[in-house]
GROMACS .gro file of C-alpha atoms in nm:
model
  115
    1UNK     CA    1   0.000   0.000   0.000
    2UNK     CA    2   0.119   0.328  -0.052
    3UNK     CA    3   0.084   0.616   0.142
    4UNK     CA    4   0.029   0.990   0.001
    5UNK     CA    5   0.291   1.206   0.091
    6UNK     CA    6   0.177   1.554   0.109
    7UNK     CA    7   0.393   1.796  -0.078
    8UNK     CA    8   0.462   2.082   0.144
    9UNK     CA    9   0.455   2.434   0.003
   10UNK     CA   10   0.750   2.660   0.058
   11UNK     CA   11   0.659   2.970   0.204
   12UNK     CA   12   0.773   3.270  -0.017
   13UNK     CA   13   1.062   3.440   0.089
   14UNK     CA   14   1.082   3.830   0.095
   15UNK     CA   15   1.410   3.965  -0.030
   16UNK     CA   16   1.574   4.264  -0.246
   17UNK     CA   17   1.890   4.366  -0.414
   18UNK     CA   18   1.980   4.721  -0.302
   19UNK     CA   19   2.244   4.925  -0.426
   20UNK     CA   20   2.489   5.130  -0.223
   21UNK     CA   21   2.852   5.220  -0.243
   22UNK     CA   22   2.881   5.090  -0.653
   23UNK     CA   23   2.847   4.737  -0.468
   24UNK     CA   24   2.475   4.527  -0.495
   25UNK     CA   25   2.349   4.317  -0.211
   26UNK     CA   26   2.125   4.090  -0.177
   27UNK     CA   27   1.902   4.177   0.157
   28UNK     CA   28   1.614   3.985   0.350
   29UNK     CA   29   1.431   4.195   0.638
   30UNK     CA   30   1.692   4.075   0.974
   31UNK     CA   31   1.979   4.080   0.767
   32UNK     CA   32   2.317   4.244   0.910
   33UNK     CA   33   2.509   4.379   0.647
   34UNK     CA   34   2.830   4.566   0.572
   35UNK     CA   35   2.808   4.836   0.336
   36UNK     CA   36   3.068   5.107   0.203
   37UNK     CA   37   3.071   5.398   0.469
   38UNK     CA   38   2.754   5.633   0.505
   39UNK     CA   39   2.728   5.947   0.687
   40UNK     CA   40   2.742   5.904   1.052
   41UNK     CA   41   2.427   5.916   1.197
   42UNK     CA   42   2.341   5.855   1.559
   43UNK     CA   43   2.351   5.478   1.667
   44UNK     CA   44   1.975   5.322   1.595
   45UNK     CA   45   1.883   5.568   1.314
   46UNK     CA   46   1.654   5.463   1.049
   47UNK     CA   47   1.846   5.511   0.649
   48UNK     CA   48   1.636   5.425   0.370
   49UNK     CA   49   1.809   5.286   0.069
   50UNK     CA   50   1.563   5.392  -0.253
   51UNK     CA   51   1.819   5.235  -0.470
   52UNK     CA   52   1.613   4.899  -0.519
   53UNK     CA   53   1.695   4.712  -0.822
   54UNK     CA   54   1.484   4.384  -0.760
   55UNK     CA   55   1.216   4.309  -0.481
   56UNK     CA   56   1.018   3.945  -0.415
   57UNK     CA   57   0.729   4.006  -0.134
   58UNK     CA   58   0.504   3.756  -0.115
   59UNK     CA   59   0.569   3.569  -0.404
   60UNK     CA   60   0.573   3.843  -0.634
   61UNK     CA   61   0.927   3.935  -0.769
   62UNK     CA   62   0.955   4.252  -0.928
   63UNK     CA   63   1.242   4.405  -1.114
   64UNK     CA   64   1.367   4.737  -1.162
   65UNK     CA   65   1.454   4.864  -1.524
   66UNK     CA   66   1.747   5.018  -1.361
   67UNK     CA   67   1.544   5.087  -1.014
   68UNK     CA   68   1.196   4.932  -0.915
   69UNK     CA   69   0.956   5.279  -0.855
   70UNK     CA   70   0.814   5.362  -0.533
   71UNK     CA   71   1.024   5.096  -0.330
   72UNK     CA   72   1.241   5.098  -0.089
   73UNK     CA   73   1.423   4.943   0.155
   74UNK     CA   74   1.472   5.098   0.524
   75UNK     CA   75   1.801   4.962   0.760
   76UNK     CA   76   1.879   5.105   1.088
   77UNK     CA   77   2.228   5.170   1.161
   78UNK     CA   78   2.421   4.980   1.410
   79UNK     CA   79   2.810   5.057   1.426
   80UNK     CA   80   3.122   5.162   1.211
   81UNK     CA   81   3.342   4.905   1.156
   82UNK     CA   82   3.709   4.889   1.035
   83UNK     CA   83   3.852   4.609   0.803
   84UNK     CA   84   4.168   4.421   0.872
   85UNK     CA   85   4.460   4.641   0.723
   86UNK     CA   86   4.615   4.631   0.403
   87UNK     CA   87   4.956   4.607   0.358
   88UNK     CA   88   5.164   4.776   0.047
   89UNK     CA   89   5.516   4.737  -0.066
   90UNK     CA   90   5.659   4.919  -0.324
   91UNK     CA   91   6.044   4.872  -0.399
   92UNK     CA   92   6.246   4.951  -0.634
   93UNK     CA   93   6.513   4.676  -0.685
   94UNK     CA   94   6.878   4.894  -0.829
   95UNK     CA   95   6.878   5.137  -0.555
   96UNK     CA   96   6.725   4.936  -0.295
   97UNK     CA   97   6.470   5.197  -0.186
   98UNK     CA   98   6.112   5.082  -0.075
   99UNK     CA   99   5.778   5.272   0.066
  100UNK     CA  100   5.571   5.090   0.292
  101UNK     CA  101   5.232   5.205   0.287
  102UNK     CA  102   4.884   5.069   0.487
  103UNK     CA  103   4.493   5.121   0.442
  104UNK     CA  104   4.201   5.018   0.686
  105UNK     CA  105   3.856   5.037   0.477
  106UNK     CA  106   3.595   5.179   0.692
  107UNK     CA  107   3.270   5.043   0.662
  108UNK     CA  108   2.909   5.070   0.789
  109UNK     CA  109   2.725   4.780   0.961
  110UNK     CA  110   2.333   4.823   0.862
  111UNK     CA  111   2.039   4.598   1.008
  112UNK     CA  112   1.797   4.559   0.702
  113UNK     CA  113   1.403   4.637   0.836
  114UNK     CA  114   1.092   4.572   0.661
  115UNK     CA  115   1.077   4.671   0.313
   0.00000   0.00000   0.00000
């Protein structure tokens, strides 16, 4: 005998693809992200990122021809946070002279909200 299996239905997943800093990520609401630095704002203040290039709410997925209109996507800031530093030689082989030369990227850690 066989039994009937039921075939459970994934629930649809909301998620969007924002743009910020030149860079595109790919954000569902609870997300923490790390974006390119943003103007300092005061720890737990909403941003709104209008730069939507594809949203999926319930099921629907809509895409932006370049941004989707009227949506967007609001974050609430949560820190600044510095990236492990880069190191750079330059040296110049005949006269045995070198520069030394380091960079920390600074970057801004965003909780993504509801859309």
């Amino acid at each position: 005998m066989v039994e009937d299996k039921k075939i459970k239905k994934e629930t649809p997943v909301n998620f969007a693809v924002i743009e910020t800093g030149g860079k595109q990520h790919l954000v569902q609401p609870g997300d923490k992200i790390r974006v390119e630095k943003l103007e300092k704002p005061q720890k737990g203040d909403v941003l709104v990122f209008e730069s939507v290039l594809l949203v999926s709410k319930k099921g629907k997925l809509e895409i932006g021809n370049p941004y989707v209109k009227g949506a967007k996507i609001k974050g609430k800031w949560l820190a600044e946070i510095r990236d492990k530093k880069i190191k750079n030689v330059r040296y110049k082989s005949k006269t045995r002279q070198y520069r030394r030369q380091g960079h920390r990227q600074i970057h801004t850690q965003v909780l993504i909200g509801d859309f």
